[in-house]
Coordinates of C-alpha atoms in Angstrom, one line a residue:
Chain C
M39 CA 54.2 66.9 79.4
R40 CA 55.3 64.7 76.5
C41 CA 52.7 62.0 76.9
L42 CA 50.9 61.6 73.6
K43 CA 48.7 58.7 74.4
C44 CA 47.2 60.3 77.4
R45 CA 44.4 62.7 76.7
Q46 CA 44.2 64.0 80.2
F47 CA 46.1 67.3 80.1
L48 CA 46.4 67.4 83.9
K49 CA 48.6 64.3 83.7
V50 CA 51.0 65.9 81.4
V51 CA 51.6 69.1 83.4
P52 CA 55.0 69.1 85.1
S53 CA 54.9 69.1 88.9
N54 CA 56.2 72.7 89.2
F55 CA 53.5 74.0 86.8
F56 CA 51.1 75.2 89.6
E57 CA 53.9 76.8 91.6
S58 CA 54.1 79.7 89.2
F59 CA 50.6 80.7 89.9
R60 CA 51.1 80.8 93.7
A61 CA 53.6 83.6 93.6
P62 CA 51.7 86.3 95.5
R63 CA 52.4 89.1 93.1
E64 CA 51.3 87.2 90.0
K65 CA 48.3 85.8 91.8
S66 CA 46.8 89.2 92.8
R67 CA 47.6 90.8 89.4
L68 CA 46.1 87.9 87.5
A69 CA 43.1 87.8 89.7
T70 CA 42.4 91.5 89.0
L71 CA 42.9 91.0 85.3
K72 CA 41.0 87.7 85.0
N73 CA 37.8 87.8 83.1
K74 CA 38.2 91.6 82.6
I75 CA 40.8 91.8 79.9
M76 CA 42.5 88.5 79.7
N77 CA 40.0 86.3 78.0
F78 CA 39.8 86.1 74.3
L79 CA 42.2 88.9 73.7
T80 CA 43.1 89.5 70.0
I81 CA 46.7 90.0 68.8
S82 CA 45.9 93.8 68.3
E83 CA 44.6 94.0 71.9
M84 CA 47.6 92.1 73.3
K85 CA 50.0 94.4 71.4
K86 CA 48.3 97.5 72.7
L87 CA 48.3 96.2 76.3
L88 CA 52.0 95.2 76.0
S89 CA 53.1 98.5 74.6
D90 CA 51.1 100.4 77.2
K91 CA 52.8 98.3 79.8
K92 CA 49.4 97.2 81.2
I93 CA 50.3 93.6 80.9
T94 CA 53.5 91.5 80.5
S95 CA 54.1 88.8 78.0
E96 CA 54.7 86.4 81.0
E97 CA 51.1 87.1 82.1
L98 CA 49.7 86.5 78.7
V99 CA 51.6 83.1 78.5
Q100 CA 50.6 82.2 82.1
E101 CA 46.9 82.9 81.3
A102 CA 47.1 80.8 78.1
L103 CA 48.7 77.9 80.1
K104 CA 46.1 78.3 82.8
R105 CA 43.2 78.2 80.3
I106 CA 44.7 75.2 78.6
K107 CA 45.1 73.4 81.9
E108 CA 41.5 74.1 82.9
H109 CA 39.8 73.4 79.7
D110 CA 41.8 71.4 77.2
H111 CA 41.0 68.1 78.7
E112 CA 37.4 68.7 77.4
I113 CA 38.5 69.9 74.0
G114 CA 41.8 68.1 73.2
A115 CA 43.3 70.9 71.0
F116 CA 46.9 70.4 72.1
L117 CA 49.2 67.4 71.6
H118 CA 52.1 69.1 73.5
V119 CA 52.5 72.3 75.5
A120 CA 55.9 73.8 76.0
E121 CA 55.3 75.6 79.3
D122 CA 58.9 76.1 80.3
E123 CA 60.2 77.2 76.9
A124 CA 57.3 79.6 76.5
L125 CA 57.8 81.2 79.9
V126 CA 61.5 81.7 79.4
E127 CA 60.9 83.4 76.0
A128 CA 58.1 85.6 77.5
R129 CA 60.3 86.8 80.4
E130 CA 63.1 87.6 77.9
F131 CA 60.7 89.7 75.8
D132 CA 59.5 91.4 79.0
R133 CA 63.1 92.2 80.0
R134 CA 63.8 93.7 76.6
R135 CA 60.6 95.7 76.6
A136 CA 61.4 97.1 80.0
A137 CA 64.8 98.0 78.8
G138 CA 63.2 100.1 76.1
E139 CA 64.3 98.0 73.1
D140 CA 62.4 98.2 69.8
L141 CA 60.6 94.8 69.5
P142 CA 59.3 93.1 66.4
S143 CA 55.5 93.0 65.5
L144 CA 54.5 89.9 67.4
A145 CA 56.9 90.1 70.3
G146 CA 55.7 88.1 73.3
I147 CA 52.4 86.9 71.7
P148 CA 51.6 83.2 72.2
V149 CA 50.6 81.2 69.2
A150 CA 49.8 77.5 68.5
I151 CA 51.1 75.4 65.6
K152 CA 49.6 72.4 63.8
N153 CA 51.7 69.4 64.5
N154 CA 52.7 68.8 60.9
I155 CA 54.8 72.0 60.9
L156 CA 58.3 71.5 62.3
V157 CA 59.3 73.3 65.5
Q158 CA 62.9 72.4 66.2
G159 CA 63.4 70.0 69.1
R160 CA 59.7 69.3 69.5
K161 CA 57.7 66.3 68.4
A162 CA 56.3 66.6 64.9
T163 CA 53.8 63.7 64.8
A164 CA 51.5 64.9 62.0
G165 CA 48.8 63.1 64.1
S166 CA 50.3 59.8 63.1
K167 CA 51.5 56.8 65.0
I168 CA 54.3 56.3 62.5
L169 CA 55.8 59.7 63.7
E170 CA 54.8 59.3 67.3
N171 CA 58.3 59.8 68.5
Y172 CA 59.7 61.9 65.6
Q173 CA 61.6 65.0 66.8
A174 CA 61.8 67.9 64.4
T175 CA 65.4 68.6 63.3
S176 CA 64.9 72.3 62.4
D177 CA 62.3 75.0 62.3
A178 CA 60.0 75.3 59.3
T179 CA 60.4 78.5 57.4
V180 CA 57.1 79.8 58.8
I181 CA 58.3 79.1 62.3
K182 CA 61.6 80.9 61.7
R183 CA 59.5 83.9 60.5
L184 CA 57.2 83.8 63.4
R185 CA 60.2 83.6 65.8
T186 CA 61.9 86.6 64.0
A187 CA 58.6 88.5 64.5
G188 CA 58.8 87.6 68.2
A189 CA 55.9 85.1 68.5
I190 CA 56.0 82.5 71.2
I191 CA 55.3 78.9 70.1
I192 CA 53.2 77.8 73.1
G193 CA 52.4 74.3 71.8
E194 CA 51.6 71.9 69.0
T195 CA 48.0 71.0 68.1
N196 CA 46.0 67.9 67.2
M197 CA 45.1 67.1 63.6
D198 CA 43.8 64.4 61.4
E199 CA 46.6 62.0 60.5
F200 CA 48.9 63.7 57.9
A201 CA 46.1 66.3 57.5
M202 CA 43.7 63.8 56.0
G203 CA 40.2 64.3 57.3
S204 CA 37.4 66.8 57.9
S205 CA 36.7 66.2 61.6
T206 CA 40.1 65.7 63.4
E207 CA 38.8 62.2 64.3
N208 CA 41.6 60.6 62.3
S209 CA 44.3 61.6 64.8
A210 CA 46.2 58.6 66.1
F211 CA 46.0 60.1 69.5
F212 CA 42.5 61.4 70.3
S213 CA 39.7 63.4 68.8
T214 CA 39.4 67.1 69.2
K215 CA 36.0 68.5 70.2
N216 CA 34.2 71.6 69.1
P217 CA 34.6 74.3 71.8
W218 CA 30.9 75.4 71.1
N219 CA 29.6 71.9 71.9
N220 CA 31.8 69.0 72.9
K221 CA 29.5 66.4 71.3
K222 CA 30.4 67.9 67.9
I223 CA 33.4 67.7 65.7
P224 CA 35.5 70.8 65.3
G225 CA 36.1 70.2 61.6
G226 CA 39.5 69.2 60.2
S227 CA 42.1 68.6 59.5
S228 CA 43.5 71.6 61.5
G229 CA 40.9 71.0 64.2
G230 CA 43.4 71.4 67.1
S231 CA 44.7 74.8 65.9
I232 CA 41.3 76.1 65.2
A233 CA 39.8 74.9 68.5
A234 CA 42.7 76.4 70.4
V235 CA 41.8 79.8 68.9
A236 CA 38.0 79.4 69.2
A237 CA 38.4 78.4 72.9
G238 CA 40.4 81.5 73.6
F239 CA 43.6 79.6 74.5
V240 CA 45.7 81.6 71.9
P241 CA 44.9 84.6 69.7
A242 CA 46.2 82.9 66.5
A243 CA 47.5 79.6 65.2
L244 CA 48.9 78.1 62.0
G245 CA 47.3 75.2 60.1
T246 CA 47.7 73.7 56.7
D247 CA 45.0 73.7 54.0
T248 CA 45.1 71.1 51.2
G249 CA 41.4 70.9 50.5
G250 CA 39.9 73.2 53.2
S251 CA 41.7 72.1 56.3
V252 CA 42.0 75.6 57.7
R253 CA 38.8 77.1 56.4
Q254 CA 36.3 74.3 57.2
P255 CA 37.2 74.0 60.9
A256 CA 37.4 77.8 61.1
A257 CA 33.8 77.9 59.8
L258 CA 32.6 75.1 62.2
C259 CA 34.3 76.8 65.2
G260 CA 33.4 80.4 64.4
V261 CA 36.9 81.9 63.7
V262 CA 38.6 83.4 60.7
G263 CA 40.8 81.0 58.6
L264 CA 42.9 81.8 55.6
K265 CA 44.3 79.6 52.8
P266 CA 46.7 81.8 51.0
T267 CA 47.4 81.7 47.2
Y268 CA 49.5 78.6 46.2
G269 CA 53.1 80.0 46.3
R270 CA 52.5 82.7 48.8
V271 CA 53.9 80.9 51.9
S272 CA 56.9 78.6 52.0
R273 CA 56.0 75.0 52.9
Y274 CA 59.5 74.2 53.8
G275 CA 59.3 72.2 57.1
A276 CA 55.6 71.4 56.7
I277 CA 55.1 67.6 56.4
A278 CA 54.0 67.3 52.8
L279 CA 50.5 65.9 52.0
A280 CA 49.7 66.8 48.4
S281 CA 52.4 69.1 47.1
S282 CA 50.4 70.8 44.3
L283 CA 47.6 71.7 46.7
D284 CA 49.2 72.3 50.2
Q285 CA 49.4 75.8 51.7
I286 CA 50.1 76.9 55.2
G287 CA 47.4 79.2 56.5
A288 CA 46.6 81.3 59.6
C289 CA 43.6 81.4 61.8
A290 CA 42.6 84.0 64.4
R291 CA 39.3 85.6 65.7
T292 CA 39.6 88.7 63.6
V293 CA 40.5 89.4 60.0
D294 CA 43.0 92.0 61.2
D295 CA 44.9 89.4 63.2
V296 CA 44.9 86.9 60.3
A297 CA 46.3 89.6 58.0
E298 CA 49.0 90.4 60.6
V299 CA 50.1 86.7 60.9
F300 CA 49.9 86.3 57.1
S301 CA 52.1 89.3 56.5
V302 CA 54.7 87.7 58.8
I303 CA 54.7 84.2 57.2
A304 CA 54.3 85.2 53.5
G305 CA 57.3 85.5 51.1
N306 CA 59.7 83.6 48.9
D307 CA 62.1 81.0 50.2
D308 CA 65.1 79.3 48.6
K309 CA 63.9 76.1 50.3
D310 CA 60.5 76.0 48.5
A311 CA 60.8 76.6 44.8
T312 CA 57.0 77.3 44.6
A313 CA 57.2 80.2 47.0
V314 CA 57.4 83.5 45.1
E315 CA 58.2 87.0 46.0
M316 CA 55.1 89.3 45.9
D317 CA 54.2 92.5 47.6
V318 CA 53.5 91.9 51.2
V319 CA 50.2 93.1 52.6
V320 CA 50.5 95.8 55.1
P321 CA 47.5 95.2 57.4
E322 CA 47.3 98.9 58.5
L323 CA 46.8 100.0 54.8
I324 CA 43.9 97.8 54.1
P325 CA 41.0 100.2 53.3
N326 CA 37.9 100.0 55.4
D327 CA 35.3 100.3 52.7
I328 CA 33.9 98.3 49.8
K329 CA 32.5 100.9 47.5
G330 CA 32.4 99.6 44.0
L331 CA 33.5 96.1 45.0
R332 CA 32.0 93.4 42.7
I333 CA 30.9 90.2 44.6
G334 CA 30.0 87.1 42.6
L335 CA 27.6 84.4 43.8
P336 CA 28.3 81.1 41.8
K337 CA 24.9 79.6 40.9
E338 CA 26.4 76.1 41.1
Y339 CA 27.2 76.5 44.8
F340 CA 23.7 77.4 45.9
V341 CA 22.0 74.1 45.1
E342 CA 20.7 71.1 47.0
G343 CA 22.7 69.6 49.8
M344 CA 23.2 72.9 51.7
D345 CA 21.5 73.5 55.1
P346 CA 18.8 76.1 54.6
E347 CA 20.2 78.0 57.6
V348 CA 23.7 78.1 56.2
K349 CA 22.3 79.4 52.9
K350 CA 20.3 82.0 54.7
A351 CA 23.3 83.3 56.8
V352 CA 25.6 83.5 53.8
L353 CA 23.0 85.3 51.6
E354 CA 22.3 87.7 54.5
A355 CA 26.0 88.5 54.8
V356 CA 26.2 89.2 51.1
E357 CA 23.1 91.4 51.3
L358 CA 24.7 93.4 54.1
L359 CA 27.8 94.0 51.9
K360 CA 25.5 95.0 49.1
T361 CA 23.6 97.6 51.2
N362 CA 27.0 99.0 52.1
G363 CA 28.2 99.7 48.6
A364 CA 29.1 96.4 47.0
E365 CA 27.7 95.2 43.7
V366 CA 26.4 91.6 43.7
K367 CA 26.0 89.5 40.6
E368 CA 25.4 85.8 39.8
I369 CA 28.3 84.1 38.1
S370 CA 28.9 80.6 36.8
L371 CA 31.7 78.1 37.7
P372 CA 30.5 75.4 35.3
H373 CA 32.8 72.6 36.4
T374 CA 32.0 72.9 40.1
E375 CA 30.3 69.5 40.3
Y376 CA 33.6 67.7 39.3
A377 CA 35.8 69.4 41.9
I378 CA 35.4 66.7 44.6
A379 CA 36.1 63.9 42.1
V380 CA 39.2 65.7 40.7
Y381 CA 40.4 66.4 44.2
Y382 CA 40.0 62.8 45.4
I383 CA 42.1 61.5 42.5
I384 CA 44.9 64.1 42.5
M385 CA 45.3 64.4 46.2
P386 CA 45.6 60.6 46.9
C387 CA 48.1 60.2 44.1
E388 CA 50.3 62.9 45.6
V389 CA 49.8 61.5 49.1
G390 CA 51.0 58.1 47.9
S391 CA 54.2 59.6 46.6
N392 CA 54.8 61.9 49.6
L393 CA 54.2 59.2 52.2
A394 CA 56.6 56.8 50.5
R395 CA 59.2 58.4 52.7
M396 CA 57.4 57.0 55.8
D397 CA 59.2 53.7 55.5
G398 CA 60.3 52.9 59.0
I399 CA 64.0 52.9 57.8
R400 CA 65.3 56.4 58.5
F401 CA 62.9 57.7 61.1
G402 CA 59.6 57.0 62.7
H403 CA 57.9 53.8 63.7
A404 CA 60.3 50.9 62.9
V405 CA 59.7 47.2 62.8
D406 CA 62.1 44.3 62.3
G407 CA 60.9 42.4 59.3
E408 CA 62.5 39.3 57.8
N409 CA 63.5 41.3 54.7
L410 CA 63.2 44.8 53.3
L411 CA 59.7 44.3 51.9
A412 CA 58.4 42.8 55.1
T413 CA 59.9 45.8 57.0
Y414 CA 58.1 48.3 54.8
L415 CA 54.8 46.4 54.9
K416 CA 54.8 46.0 58.7
A417 CA 56.0 49.5 59.6
R418 CA 53.4 51.1 57.3
G419 CA 50.7 48.6 58.1
E420 CA 51.1 49.3 61.8
G421 CA 52.0 52.9 61.6
F422 CA 49.3 54.3 59.4
G423 CA 45.6 54.7 60.3
A424 CA 42.6 53.8 58.2
E425 CA 42.2 57.0 56.3
T426 CA 45.9 57.2 55.4
K427 CA 45.8 53.6 54.1
R428 CA 42.6 54.3 52.2
R429 CA 44.1 57.3 50.4
V430 CA 47.6 55.8 49.8
M431 CA 45.8 52.8 48.1
L432 CA 43.5 55.1 46.1
G433 CA 46.6 56.9 44.9
S434 CA 48.5 53.7 44.0
F435 CA 45.4 52.5 42.1
A436 CA 44.9 55.7 40.2
L437 CA 48.6 55.8 39.2
S438 CA 48.9 52.1 38.4
K439 CA 49.5 50.7 35.0
G440 CA 46.4 50.7 32.8
Y441 CA 44.6 53.2 35.0
S442 CA 46.7 56.4 35.2
D443 CA 45.3 57.8 31.9
A444 CA 41.7 57.2 32.9
Y445 CA 42.0 58.6 36.4
Y446 CA 45.1 60.7 37.1
K447 CA 45.6 62.4 33.8
K448 CA 41.9 62.9 33.3
A449 CA 41.7 64.6 36.7
L450 CA 44.6 66.9 35.8
R451 CA 42.7 68.0 32.7
V452 CA 39.5 68.7 34.5
R453 CA 41.5 70.5 37.1
E454 CA 42.7 72.9 34.4
L455 CA 39.0 73.5 33.4
I456 CA 38.2 74.3 37.0
R457 CA 41.1 76.8 37.1
R458 CA 39.8 78.4 33.9
D459 CA 36.3 78.7 35.4
F460 CA 37.8 80.9 38.1
E461 CA 39.9 82.9 35.7
E462 CA 36.8 83.8 33.7
A463 CA 34.8 84.6 36.8
F464 CA 37.5 87.0 38.1
K465 CA 37.1 89.0 34.9
Q466 CA 33.6 89.9 36.1
V467 CA 34.0 90.1 39.9
D468 CA 36.6 90.9 42.5
V469 CA 35.6 88.4 45.1
I470 CA 33.4 85.2 45.1
A471 CA 31.2 84.5 48.1
T472 CA 30.0 81.0 49.1
P473 CA 29.4 79.0 52.2
T474 CA 32.5 77.4 53.6
S475 CA 30.8 74.2 54.7
P476 CA 27.4 73.0 53.5
T477 CA 26.4 72.2 57.1
I478 CA 27.2 73.2 60.7
A479 CA 29.4 70.9 62.8
W480 CA 28.1 67.3 62.9
N481 CA 28.1 64.8 65.8
L482 CA 31.3 63.0 66.7
G483 CA 31.4 59.7 64.9
E484 CA 28.6 60.6 62.5
K485 CA 30.5 60.3 59.2
F486 CA 33.5 58.3 60.5
E487 CA 32.7 55.1 58.8
D488 CA 31.4 56.6 55.6
P489 CA 34.5 58.2 53.8
L490 CA 32.5 59.4 50.8
A491 CA 30.1 61.3 52.9
M492 CA 33.1 62.8 54.8
Y493 CA 34.7 63.8 51.4
L494 CA 31.5 65.5 50.2
S495 CA 31.7 67.8 53.2
D496 CA 34.7 69.5 51.4
I497 CA 32.5 70.4 48.4
Y498 CA 32.9 74.2 48.7
T499 CA 36.6 74.3 49.8
V500 CA 38.6 72.0 47.5
S501 CA 38.1 74.2 44.3
A502 CA 40.3 77.0 45.8
N503 CA 43.2 74.5 46.3
L504 CA 42.7 73.0 42.8
A505 CA 42.7 76.5 41.2
G506 CA 45.5 77.7 43.5
I507 CA 43.6 80.8 44.6
P508 CA 43.4 82.4 48.0
A509 CA 40.3 81.9 50.1
M510 CA 39.1 82.8 53.6
S511 CA 36.3 81.7 55.9
L512 CA 34.8 84.1 58.5
P513 CA 31.9 83.7 60.9
C514 CA 28.6 84.9 59.6
G515 CA 25.9 83.4 61.8
F516 CA 24.8 80.6 64.0
D517 CA 22.4 77.7 63.8
E518 CA 21.6 75.5 66.8
D519 CA 24.2 77.5 68.7
L520 CA 26.9 76.4 66.3
P521 CA 28.8 78.8 64.0
I522 CA 28.3 79.2 60.2
G523 CA 31.2 80.3 57.9
L524 CA 31.2 82.6 54.9
Q525 CA 33.9 81.8 52.4
L526 CA 35.4 84.5 50.2
M527 CA 37.7 83.6 47.3
A528 CA 39.8 86.0 45.2
K529 CA 42.2 85.9 42.3
P530 CA 45.7 84.6 42.8
F531 CA 47.8 86.8 45.1
D532 CA 44.9 89.1 46.0
E533 CA 44.7 88.2 49.7
T534 CA 44.3 92.0 50.3
C535 CA 40.9 91.9 48.7
L536 CA 39.8 89.1 51.1
F537 CA 41.1 91.1 54.1
R538 CA 39.4 94.3 52.8
V539 CA 36.0 92.6 52.5
G540 CA 36.4 90.5 55.7
K541 CA 37.6 93.5 57.8
F542 CA 34.7 95.6 56.5
Y543 CA 32.2 92.8 57.3
Q544 CA 33.6 92.4 60.8
S545 CA 33.2 96.2 61.4
L546 CA 29.5 95.8 60.7
T547 CA 28.8 92.6 62.5
D548 CA 29.6 90.9 65.9
W549 CA 29.6 87.2 65.0
H550 CA 33.4 87.1 65.6
L551 CA 33.0 88.5 69.1
K552 CA 30.8 85.7 70.3
Q553 CA 32.5 83.3 72.6
P554 CA 31.8 79.6 73.5
K555 CA 31.2 78.9 77.2
L556 CA 33.8 76.4 78.3
Chain R
M152 CA 34.7 50.1 38.8
D153 CA 34.2 47.0 40.9
L154 CA 37.3 45.9 42.8
S155 CA 37.9 42.4 44.0
Q156 CA 39.7 41.3 47.2
E157 CA 42.6 40.3 45.0
D158 CA 42.7 43.8 43.5
I159 CA 42.9 45.3 47.0
K160 CA 45.7 42.9 48.0
H161 CA 47.6 43.9 44.9
I162 CA 47.1 47.6 45.5
A163 CA 48.1 47.2 49.2
K164 CA 51.3 45.5 48.1
L165 CA 52.0 48.3 45.6
S166 CA 51.4 50.7 48.5
R167 CA 53.7 48.7 50.8
L168 CA 50.9 48.2 53.3
E169 CA 50.2 45.0 55.3
L170 CA 46.5 44.6 55.7
Q171 CA 44.6 42.3 58.1
D172 CA 42.0 40.1 56.5
E173 CA 39.1 42.1 57.8
E174 CA 40.7 45.3 56.4
V175 CA 40.7 43.9 52.8
E176 CA 36.9 43.7 52.6
K177 CA 36.4 47.1 54.3
Y178 CA 38.8 48.9 51.9
R179 CA 37.3 47.0 48.9
G180 CA 33.9 48.6 49.8
H181 CA 35.3 52.1 50.4
L182 CA 37.5 52.2 47.3
T183 CA 34.7 50.8 45.1
S184 CA 32.3 53.5 46.3
I185 CA 34.9 56.3 45.9
L186 CA 35.9 55.1 42.4
G187 CA 32.2 54.9 41.5
Y188 CA 31.8 58.5 42.5
V189 CA 34.8 59.8 40.5
D190 CA 33.6 58.1 37.4
K191 CA 31.6 61.2 36.7
L192 CA 34.8 62.7 35.3
N193 CA 34.2 60.7 32.2
K194 CA 31.3 63.0 31.3
V195 CA 33.7 65.9 30.8
D196 CA 35.1 66.6 27.4
T197 CA 38.8 67.3 28.0
S198 CA 40.0 67.0 24.4
G199 CA 42.7 69.6 23.8
V200 CA 42.9 70.6 27.5
P201 CA 46.4 70.5 29.0
E202 CA 47.1 68.8 32.3
M203 CA 47.4 71.1 35.2
V204 CA 50.2 69.6 37.3
T205 CA 50.9 72.3 39.8
G206 CA 49.1 74.9 41.8
S207 CA 50.6 77.9 40.0
V208 CA 52.6 78.9 37.1
S209 CA 55.9 77.0 37.4
N210 CA 59.2 78.5 36.7
N211 CA 62.7 77.1 37.1
V212 CA 64.3 78.4 40.2
W213 CA 68.1 78.6 39.9
R214 CA 70.7 78.7 42.6
V215 CA 74.5 78.4 42.7
D216 CA 75.5 74.8 43.3
E217 CA 77.7 75.3 46.3
P218 CA 78.1 73.1 49.4
Q219 CA 76.5 74.5 52.5
V220 CA 77.6 73.8 56.0
S221 CA 74.9 72.0 58.0
D222 CA 74.1 72.7 61.6
L223 CA 75.7 70.1 63.9
G224 CA 72.8 70.1 66.2
E225 CA 70.5 69.3 63.3
R226 CA 72.8 66.6 62.1
D227 CA 72.8 65.0 65.6
T228 CA 69.0 65.1 65.7
V229 CA 68.8 63.4 62.4
I230 CA 71.2 60.7 63.4
N231 CA 69.4 60.2 66.7
S232 CA 66.2 59.5 65.0
F233 CA 67.6 56.6 63.0
P234 CA 65.7 53.5 64.2
R235 CA 68.9 51.4 63.8
K236 CA 72.4 52.7 63.5
Q237 CA 76.1 51.9 63.7
G238 CA 77.9 54.9 65.1
A239 CA 76.6 57.8 63.0
L240 CA 75.6 55.5 60.1
L241 CA 72.1 54.4 59.3
E242 CA 71.7 50.6 59.3
V243 CA 69.3 49.3 56.7
P244 CA 67.9 45.8 55.9
A245 CA 69.8 44.1 53.0
V246 CA 68.3 45.2 49.7
F247 CA 69.4 42.3 47.5
E248 CA 69.6 39.5 50.0
S249 CA 66.2 37.9 49.6
R250 CA 64.3 39.3 46.7
T251 CA 60.7 38.6 46.8
E252 CA 59.7 40.0 43.4

């Protein structure tokens, strides 16, 4: 079960795994439930079934494990699955529920975690060879909060190395495939978490979003993905990529579920000085109407380079909101065309600094060199993949003597202009609607050798990270049987507005109910 | 911005990365094309614009400077992940023994 190099899930299942399904009682109950209520349950549905005593947490976990066993060898969403631990926790919640105890909001619900978020005692690889055998020393703050809320961490998911990538092809272990079509990429870098939700293995998962890494795969796999406001969620225990941009985000199949997970993980933390205390969103209180809501369409986003079908689906979604009471107006975000350039300077500079701790001295892939320098060079040269090396070098260059003013400081100033664009826009509108990705999911390998083409696929998502604002992607259509995502952005700390619009949109449409055939 | 192979080797050393010969030319191409793209920032007038260094308004966060007890299990896990150790101490290559720069 711990084998990372082996992408065949069957080989990593412990020998007693199948025994549990052979117990006669479980078998008959699962057979009855199978395909009727078990598949693609949402958190809300699971909670209802659990509280009505129509299902047990153990059955939910068993079903998740079974689906993972049957299908994950084709998708590659998980790096590790913690069967035994998950089942023990599930049985404990079932016992407490049967005893009539009051249980927390997510009690007994299985969730998946991107493998750059520390789960105590489990491998935290961040998709990198250099951390292949690194064991997390403690739980990240978000994991502590999920555990307090009763969630069961069923396993850790695949990702682009250190969260650098838009396709999950940069994992040191294997590529994740899109559940809608296994010849296509799932998006990235949180491709494993998003694919696990899209494939119906788990109702929700956590990812991290530095430039779109939750939203873009959510769009390409047809689920809901949220990047909260910078400062909303503690990053303590998330392996840092670019510290002024990173946020931990949630994905699920409905806006309600995302809001529920978000309300659990949000809040201040002594261990992350950027995390601030703000009112927590109570999912039940989000109003189900959009009367008077002002939606902005930034003219700079609807230009060349976008698939016509993506444009059509996004504009239809906005039109639907308009016919239901929203006011729609064109707005301008004049510095949009510089966002990718700013992002691909600032992010590599911060990556270079953060990854300096990956030195092969204190943990991770270690090499015996003839001296200290040789030890660093070899450990990092062998332990890092191509995209990581590329970005670390880009960062070193942009921060090096003679170039830091022209590149790094220039980028910081343009970043401020991008933030001001949004500040101005939110004086006129409550929410900004755009595509999440300019295209649907592309073929595996298609952009792998062309980093600039890969970077340009982040064109609609990086601005929210640069400006520090919350943004969410939700399914709004299909092209060639692949999902299209609508991105909504709001002013800082107004996630509630995103949930309000998203929830209302999902009450009018059924895109989020469509399921891939595995 | 055209980078030479020598530039790439210098940047790789600053980055503490050992590159194979074939990697040098590959990254030269990639970095040159990315830097060519980001040159568009020079078109923007940023005079008088402050640098935005963080994702939100930053405030000092204060706490009392008191020692905290660490979890013994956590401590053991940290020690167990040392690649080289003597007892509970981390063993490191000599820093001053053979300076190369």
